[in-house]
């Protein structure tokens, strides 16, 4: 299997809620706007179901935190499918899910607005990355920031560390070139070689990326919902 990506816009569709298990419904109910969560988790269930030939409602997800070891939060896995690796990301308007057998996977989607804050560089960038953004402004700057941020978060979701690792310690290639992890400066262990790919989600106000812990080049199949 290559990496299969599915994207969708967040919508209010009762059929999505029908796919979720009791725990997911409970988590959805706790949110002021449950639709991004519901859309994303239904998307992930459908994608895994389509790729493995099982009923989406029969899937059971568990979590494991790479930092503290708890099963109450952290990277999701599918119970009973050790070779299947999954990841999901969502914002107010879009969701993306990933499934692969290549290795641990992380996917991330960002809207341009989320990269629109002072201090973006000092929070997220290594000094070697700053020159790539120096001549940009307006939407071009926000798009470049969102792409870099999506790559870093995808990498940190693939390793399972999330933002426990300082994103400025994850050095990636220039936004307008092929995506790659150039250097891992964090004290935490990098579990293995990492492949990264940008994703065209078909919406100019969003940027996304996928990362997989594998030596193999990434073949990415993207499906837009
Ligand atoms: C992972 C993380 C970067 C995602 O941030 P985000 O931009 O808010 O959310 P996204 O929509 O992109 O992704 C959310 C999904 O990432 C997944 N996820 C959560 N923690 C993860 C981790 N450590 N590694 C990989 N994936 C993770 C979950 O599936 C989550 O969806 P859910 O909360 O609906 O179940 C952020 O939640 C984070 O850093 N978490 C780790 C915090 C942590 O480990 N603290 C220490 C605890 S001991």
mmCIF file of C-alpha atoms and ligand atoms in Angstrom:
data_model
loop_
_atom_site.group_PDB
_atom_site.id
_atom_site.type_symbol
_atom_site.label_atom_id
_atom_site.label_comp_id
_atom_site.label_asym_id
_atom_site.label_seq_id
_atom_site.Cartn_x
_atom_site.Cartn_y
_atom_site.Cartn_z
ATOM 1 C CA UNK A 1 0.000 0.000 0.000
ATOM 2 C CA UNK A 2 1.178 3.509 -0.737
ATOM 3 C CA UNK A 3 -0.022 6.275 1.547
ATOM 4 C CA UNK A 4 -3.711 6.858 0.959
ATOM 5 C CA UNK A 5 -5.002 10.307 1.869
ATOM 6 C CA UNK A 6 -8.604 11.412 1.990
ATOM 7 C CA UNK A 7 -9.718 15.015 2.441
ATOM 8 C CA UNK A 8 -13.114 16.577 2.977
ATOM 9 C CA UNK A 9 -14.748 19.832 3.932
ATOM 10 C CA UNK A 10 -16.287 19.868 7.385
ATOM 11 C CA UNK A 11 -20.043 19.433 7.085
ATOM 12 C CA UNK A 12 -22.994 18.685 9.343
ATOM 13 C CA UNK A 13 -24.113 15.240 8.110
ATOM 14 C CA UNK A 14 -25.978 12.888 10.509
ATOM 15 C CA UNK A 15 -24.590 9.878 8.628
ATOM 16 C CA UNK A 16 -21.113 10.793 9.920
ATOM 17 C CA UNK A 17 -22.248 10.621 13.551
ATOM 18 C CA UNK A 18 -23.725 7.174 12.858
ATOM 19 C CA UNK A 19 -20.248 5.839 12.095
ATOM 20 C CA UNK A 20 -18.698 6.879 15.407
ATOM 21 C CA UNK A 21 -18.449 4.704 18.516
ATOM 22 C CA UNK A 22 -19.733 5.712 21.950
ATOM 23 C CA UNK A 23 -16.397 7.166 23.068
ATOM 24 C CA UNK A 24 -16.085 9.313 19.966
ATOM 25 C CA UNK A 25 -19.671 10.561 20.339
ATOM 26 C CA UNK A 26 -18.973 11.503 23.920
ATOM 27 C CA UNK A 27 -15.868 13.438 22.864
ATOM 28 C CA UNK A 28 -17.830 15.138 20.084
ATOM 29 C CA UNK A 29 -20.554 16.219 22.511
ATOM 30 C CA UNK A 30 -18.022 17.982 24.718
ATOM 31 C CA UNK A 31 -17.095 20.382 21.889
ATOM 32 C CA UNK A 32 -18.781 23.714 21.242
ATOM 33 C CA UNK A 33 -18.639 22.883 17.513
ATOM 34 C CA UNK A 34 -18.633 19.078 17.181
ATOM 35 C CA UNK A 35 -18.687 18.962 13.369
ATOM 36 C CA UNK A 36 -14.934 19.116 12.669
ATOM 37 C CA UNK A 37 -14.334 16.220 15.092
ATOM 38 C CA UNK A 38 -17.264 14.178 13.748
ATOM 39 C CA UNK A 39 -16.312 14.785 10.107
ATOM 40 C CA UNK A 40 -12.662 13.867 10.730
ATOM 41 C CA UNK A 41 -13.306 10.681 12.663
ATOM 42 C CA UNK A 42 -15.970 9.508 10.209
ATOM 43 C CA UNK A 43 -13.512 10.246 7.380
ATOM 44 C CA UNK A 44 -10.803 8.167 9.077
ATOM 45 C CA UNK A 45 -13.194 5.271 9.722
ATOM 46 C CA UNK A 46 -14.395 5.244 6.114
ATOM 47 C CA UNK A 47 -10.867 5.423 4.730
ATOM 48 C CA UNK A 48 -9.557 2.562 6.876
ATOM 49 C CA UNK A 49 -12.691 0.529 6.126
ATOM 50 C CA UNK A 50 -12.345 1.027 2.375
ATOM 51 C CA UNK A 51 -8.654 0.089 2.424
ATOM 52 C CA UNK A 52 -9.076 -3.002 4.614
ATOM 53 C CA UNK A 53 -12.520 -4.237 3.586
ATOM 54 C CA UNK A 54 -14.154 -4.060 7.005
ATOM 55 C CA UNK A 55 -17.282 -2.268 8.249
ATOM 56 C CA UNK A 56 -16.338 1.275 9.362
ATOM 57 C CA UNK A 57 -18.456 0.871 12.523
ATOM 58 C CA UNK A 58 -16.558 -2.273 13.546
ATOM 59 C CA UNK A 59 -13.219 -0.462 13.833
ATOM 60 C CA UNK A 60 -11.814 0.093 17.286
ATOM 61 C CA UNK A 61 -9.182 2.800 17.799
ATOM 62 C CA UNK A 62 -6.786 3.010 20.721
ATOM 63 C CA UNK A 63 -4.294 5.735 21.644
ATOM 64 C CA UNK A 64 -0.790 5.604 23.031
ATOM 65 C CA UNK A 65 1.228 8.575 24.237
ATOM 66 C CA UNK A 66 4.893 8.411 23.218
ATOM 67 C CA UNK A 67 5.787 10.683 26.130
ATOM 68 C CA UNK A 68 3.989 9.279 29.177
ATOM 69 C CA UNK A 69 2.742 5.916 27.894
ATOM 70 C CA UNK A 70 -0.925 6.466 28.791
ATOM 71 C CA UNK A 71 -3.721 5.176 26.576
ATOM 72 C CA UNK A 72 -5.859 8.246 27.318
ATOM 73 C CA UNK A 73 -4.254 10.435 24.655
ATOM 74 C CA UNK A 74 -1.629 10.270 21.924
ATOM 75 C CA UNK A 75 -1.156 8.661 18.561
ATOM 76 C CA UNK A 76 -4.111 6.611 17.283
ATOM 77 C CA UNK A 77 -3.829 2.944 16.238
ATOM 78 C CA UNK A 78 -6.396 0.482 14.967
ATOM 79 C CA UNK A 79 -6.938 -2.370 17.417
ATOM 80 C CA UNK A 80 -6.113 -5.731 15.813
ATOM 81 C CA UNK A 81 -4.478 -4.228 12.701
ATOM 82 C CA UNK A 82 -0.816 -3.914 13.627
ATOM 83 C CA UNK A 83 0.338 -3.322 10.041
ATOM 84 C CA UNK A 84 -2.116 -0.489 9.422
ATOM 85 C CA UNK A 85 -0.921 2.985 10.410
ATOM 86 C CA UNK A 86 -3.304 5.923 10.582
ATOM 87 C CA UNK A 87 -3.414 9.632 11.271
ATOM 88 C CA UNK A 88 -6.048 12.361 11.198
ATOM 89 C CA UNK A 89 -6.039 16.156 11.276
ATOM 90 C CA UNK A 90 -8.813 18.727 11.188
ATOM 91 C CA UNK A 91 -9.622 22.373 11.572
ATOM 92 C CA UNK A 92 -12.822 24.406 11.438
ATOM 93 C CA UNK A 93 -13.351 23.870 7.718
ATOM 94 C CA UNK A 94 -11.361 20.864 6.487
ATOM 95 C CA UNK A 95 -10.306 17.408 7.613
ATOM 96 C CA UNK A 96 -7.717 14.962 6.283
ATOM 97 C CA UNK A 97 -7.029 11.322 7.104
ATOM 98 C CA UNK A 98 -4.137 9.031 6.164
ATOM 99 C CA UNK A 99 -3.647 5.277 6.107
ATOM 100 C CA UNK A 100 -0.616 3.213 5.086
ATOM 101 C CA UNK A 101 1.261 -0.003 5.753
ATOM 102 C CA UNK A 102 4.645 1.637 5.083
ATOM 103 C CA UNK A 103 5.223 2.784 8.673
ATOM 104 C CA UNK A 104 4.039 5.134 11.379
ATOM 105 C CA UNK A 105 2.301 8.057 9.675
ATOM 106 C CA UNK A 106 1.436 11.618 10.571
ATOM 107 C CA UNK A 107 -0.786 13.941 8.585
ATOM 108 C CA UNK A 108 -1.499 17.595 9.222
ATOM 109 C CA UNK A 109 -3.687 20.279 7.664
ATOM 110 C CA UNK A 110 -3.434 23.988 8.403
ATOM 111 C CA UNK A 111 -5.407 26.957 7.185
ATOM 112 C CA UNK A 112 -3.493 30.069 6.269
ATOM 113 C CA UNK A 113 -5.120 32.050 9.091
ATOM 114 C CA UNK A 114 -3.573 29.767 11.697
ATOM 115 C CA UNK A 115 -0.126 30.876 10.540
ATOM 116 C CA UNK A 116 -1.034 34.561 10.848
ATOM 117 C CA UNK A 117 0.526 35.544 14.170
ATOM 118 C CA UNK A 118 3.480 37.594 15.302
ATOM 119 C CA UNK A 119 6.387 35.504 16.476
ATOM 120 C CA UNK A 120 5.698 32.603 14.093
ATOM 121 C CA UNK A 121 9.402 32.432 13.259
ATOM 122 C CA UNK A 122 10.669 32.374 16.827
ATOM 123 C CA UNK A 123 8.119 29.717 17.855
ATOM 124 C CA UNK A 124 8.450 27.358 14.912
ATOM 125 C CA UNK A 125 11.599 27.971 12.874
ATOM 126 C CA UNK A 126 15.243 27.053 13.194
ATOM 127 C CA UNK A 127 17.619 29.894 12.257
ATOM 128 C CA UNK A 128 18.531 28.056 9.040
ATOM 129 C CA UNK A 129 14.864 28.118 7.919
ATOM 130 C CA UNK A 130 14.238 31.832 8.403
ATOM 131 C CA UNK A 131 15.911 33.094 5.198
ATOM 132 C CA UNK A 132 13.460 31.052 3.073
ATOM 133 C CA UNK A 133 10.576 33.205 4.294
ATOM 134 C CA UNK A 134 12.413 36.520 4.485
ATOM 135 C CA UNK A 135 11.293 37.964 1.139
ATOM 136 C CA UNK A 136 7.634 36.908 1.376
ATOM 137 C CA UNK A 137 4.615 38.859 2.536
ATOM 138 C CA UNK A 138 0.811 38.698 2.464
ATOM 139 C CA UNK A 139 -0.817 35.416 1.479
ATOM 140 C CA UNK A 140 2.449 34.082 0.006
ATOM 141 C CA UNK A 141 4.043 34.368 3.453
ATOM 142 C CA UNK A 142 1.067 32.754 5.199
ATOM 143 C CA UNK A 143 0.997 29.914 2.648
ATOM 144 C CA UNK A 144 4.719 29.264 3.115
ATOM 145 C CA UNK A 145 4.371 29.330 6.904
ATOM 146 C CA UNK A 146 1.358 26.995 6.812
ATOM 147 C CA UNK A 147 3.238 24.531 4.568
ATOM 148 C CA UNK A 148 6.294 24.485 6.826
ATOM 149 C CA UNK A 149 4.109 24.127 9.918
ATOM 150 C CA UNK A 150 2.125 21.261 8.348
ATOM 151 C CA UNK A 151 5.353 19.402 7.516
ATOM 152 C CA UNK A 152 6.706 19.785 11.031
ATOM 153 C CA UNK A 153 3.477 18.733 12.697
ATOM 154 C CA UNK A 154 3.096 15.761 10.329
ATOM 155 C CA UNK A 155 6.608 14.632 11.276
ATOM 156 C CA UNK A 156 5.890 15.033 14.989
ATOM 157 C CA UNK A 157 2.630 13.106 14.624
ATOM 158 C CA UNK A 158 4.457 10.299 12.782
ATOM 159 C CA UNK A 159 6.975 9.983 15.651
ATOM 160 C CA UNK A 160 4.138 10.324 18.190
ATOM 161 C CA UNK A 161 5.852 13.161 20.057
ATOM 162 C CA UNK A 162 3.477 15.894 18.940
ATOM 163 C CA UNK A 163 4.360 19.333 20.211
ATOM 164 C CA UNK A 164 6.243 17.902 23.196
ATOM 165 C CA UNK A 165 9.129 18.365 20.749
ATOM 166 C CA UNK A 166 9.868 21.992 19.975
ATOM 167 C CA UNK A 167 9.001 22.411 16.264
ATOM 168 C CA UNK A 168 12.000 24.697 15.803
ATOM 169 C CA UNK A 169 14.137 21.588 16.464
ATOM 170 C CA UNK A 170 12.620 19.849 13.447
ATOM 171 C CA UNK A 171 14.376 21.369 10.451
ATOM 172 C CA UNK A 172 12.602 20.967 7.121
ATOM 173 C CA UNK A 173 13.377 21.939 3.527
ATOM 174 C CA UNK A 174 12.350 25.243 1.950
ATOM 175 C CA UNK A 175 8.576 25.574 1.427
ATOM 176 C CA UNK A 176 8.889 25.867 -2.379
ATOM 177 C CA UNK A 177 11.037 22.748 -2.812
ATOM 178 C CA UNK A 178 10.445 19.025 -2.256
ATOM 179 C CA UNK A 179 9.426 18.324 1.329
ATOM 180 C CA UNK A 180 12.090 16.697 3.510
ATOM 181 C CA UNK A 181 13.238 16.429 7.097
ATOM 182 C CA UNK A 182 16.730 17.926 6.948
ATOM 183 C CA UNK A 183 17.742 17.713 10.590
ATOM 184 C CA UNK A 184 16.333 16.455 13.897
ATOM 185 C CA UNK A 185 17.799 18.587 16.685
ATOM 186 C CA UNK A 186 15.507 17.420 19.497
ATOM 187 C CA UNK A 187 16.771 15.497 22.519
ATOM 188 C CA UNK A 188 13.970 12.954 22.006
ATOM 189 C CA UNK A 189 14.821 9.888 19.943
ATOM 190 C CA UNK A 190 13.990 9.981 16.216
ATOM 191 C CA UNK A 191 12.726 6.429 15.640
ATOM 192 C CA UNK A 192 14.053 6.073 12.050
ATOM 193 C CA UNK A 193 14.270 7.573 8.564
ATOM 194 C CA UNK A 194 11.425 9.909 7.719
ATOM 195 C CA UNK A 195 9.828 10.609 4.330
ATOM 196 C CA UNK A 196 7.703 13.719 3.931
ATOM 197 C CA UNK A 197 5.379 14.890 1.178
ATOM 198 C CA UNK A 198 3.284 18.007 0.720
ATOM 199 C CA UNK A 199 -0.383 17.385 -0.099
ATOM 200 C CA UNK A 200 -2.496 19.394 -2.517
ATOM 201 C CA UNK A 201 -5.858 19.476 -0.749
ATOM 202 C CA UNK A 202 -7.476 21.518 -3.505
ATOM 203 C CA UNK A 203 -8.182 24.612 -1.408
ATOM 204 C CA UNK A 204 -5.873 27.600 -1.734
ATOM 205 C CA UNK A 205 -6.500 28.655 1.869
ATOM 206 C CA UNK A 206 -5.163 25.362 3.284
ATOM 207 C CA UNK A 207 -1.811 23.571 3.265
ATOM 208 C CA UNK A 208 -1.149 19.987 4.300
ATOM 209 C CA UNK A 209 1.622 17.423 4.551
ATOM 210 C CA UNK A 210 2.131 13.759 5.350
ATOM 211 C CA UNK A 211 5.163 12.108 6.957
ATOM 212 C CA UNK A 212 5.967 8.405 7.268
ATOM 213 C CA UNK A 213 8.688 6.603 9.209
ATOM 214 C CA UNK A 214 10.098 4.563 6.331
ATOM 215 C CA UNK A 215 13.120 4.323 4.062
ATOM 216 C CA UNK A 216 10.888 3.874 1.029
ATOM 217 C CA UNK A 217 9.945 6.792 -1.227
ATOM 218 C CA UNK A 218 6.353 7.847 -0.627
ATOM 219 C CA UNK A 219 3.757 7.058 -3.230
ATOM 220 C CA UNK A 220 0.791 9.207 -2.230
ATOM 221 C CA UNK A 221 -2.753 8.563 -3.463
ATOM 222 C CA UNK A 222 -5.048 11.459 -2.611
ATOM 223 C CA UNK A 223 -8.841 11.312 -2.692
ATOM 224 C CA UNK A 224 -10.933 14.449 -2.328
ATOM 225 C CA UNK A 225 -14.331 14.040 -0.725
HETATM 226 C C1 LIG B 1 -0.624 15.966 18.076
HETATM 227 C C2 LIG B 1 -0.866 17.474 18.062
HETATM 228 C C3 LIG B 1 0.338 18.155 17.455
HETATM 229 C C4 LIG B 1 -2.127 17.687 17.194
HETATM 230 O O1 LIG B 1 -2.457 19.011 17.215
HETATM 231 P P1 LIG B 1 -3.688 19.747 16.523
HETATM 232 O O2 LIG B 1 -3.170 20.619 15.441
HETATM 233 O O3 LIG B 1 -4.440 20.382 17.603
HETATM 234 O O4 LIG B 1 -4.653 18.670 15.953
HETATM 235 P P2 LIG B 1 -4.805 17.878 14.581
HETATM 236 O O5 LIG B 1 -6.203 18.092 14.151
HETATM 237 O O6 LIG B 1 -3.743 18.127 13.584
HETATM 238 O O7 LIG B 1 -4.640 16.363 15.069
HETATM 239 C C5 LIG B 1 -5.454 15.843 16.075
HETATM 240 C C6 LIG B 1 -5.260 14.354 16.121
HETATM 241 O O8 LIG B 1 -3.882 14.037 16.286
HETATM 242 C C7 LIG B 1 -3.809 12.752 16.907
HETATM 243 N N1 LIG B 1 -2.814 12.835 17.963
HETATM 244 C C8 LIG B 1 -2.944 13.308 19.209
HETATM 245 N N2 LIG B 1 -1.766 13.203 19.867
HETATM 246 C C9 LIG B 1 -0.897 12.656 18.992
HETATM 247 C C10 LIG B 1 0.462 12.300 19.075
HETATM 248 N N3 LIG B 1 1.179 12.486 20.198
HETATM 249 N N4 LIG B 1 1.058 11.770 17.986
HETATM 250 C C11 LIG B 1 0.366 11.563 16.856
HETATM 251 N N5 LIG B 1 -0.936 11.889 16.709
HETATM 252 C C12 LIG B 1 -1.548 12.426 17.777
HETATM 253 C C13 LIG B 1 -5.208 12.388 17.397
HETATM 254 O O9 LIG B 1 -5.767 11.475 16.477
HETATM 255 C C14 LIG B 1 -5.919 13.717 17.313
HETATM 256 O O10 LIG B 1 -7.288 13.623 17.058
HETATM 257 P P3 LIG B 1 -8.362 13.533 18.248
HETATM 258 O O11 LIG B 1 -7.846 14.419 19.350
HETATM 259 O O12 LIG B 1 -9.631 14.011 17.673
HETATM 260 O O13 LIG B 1 -8.410 12.108 18.620
HETATM 261 C C15 LIG B 1 -1.103 18.038 19.474
HETATM 262 O O14 LIG B 1 -2.355 17.598 19.936
HETATM 263 C C16 LIG B 1 -0.037 17.571 20.449
HETATM 264 O O15 LIG B 1 1.074 18.041 20.426
HETATM 265 N N6 LIG B 1 -0.333 16.591 21.273
HETATM 266 C C17 LIG B 1 0.670 15.948 22.120
HETATM 267 C C18 LIG B 1 0.668 16.575 23.481
HETATM 268 C C19 LIG B 1 1.396 15.667 24.430
HETATM 269 O O16 LIG B 1 1.772 14.575 24.101
HETATM 270 N N7 LIG B 1 1.608 16.150 25.642
HETATM 271 C C20 LIG B 1 2.270 15.377 26.632
HETATM 272 C C21 LIG B 1 1.321 14.532 27.345
HETATM 273 S S1 LIG B 1 2.135 13.494 28.498
#
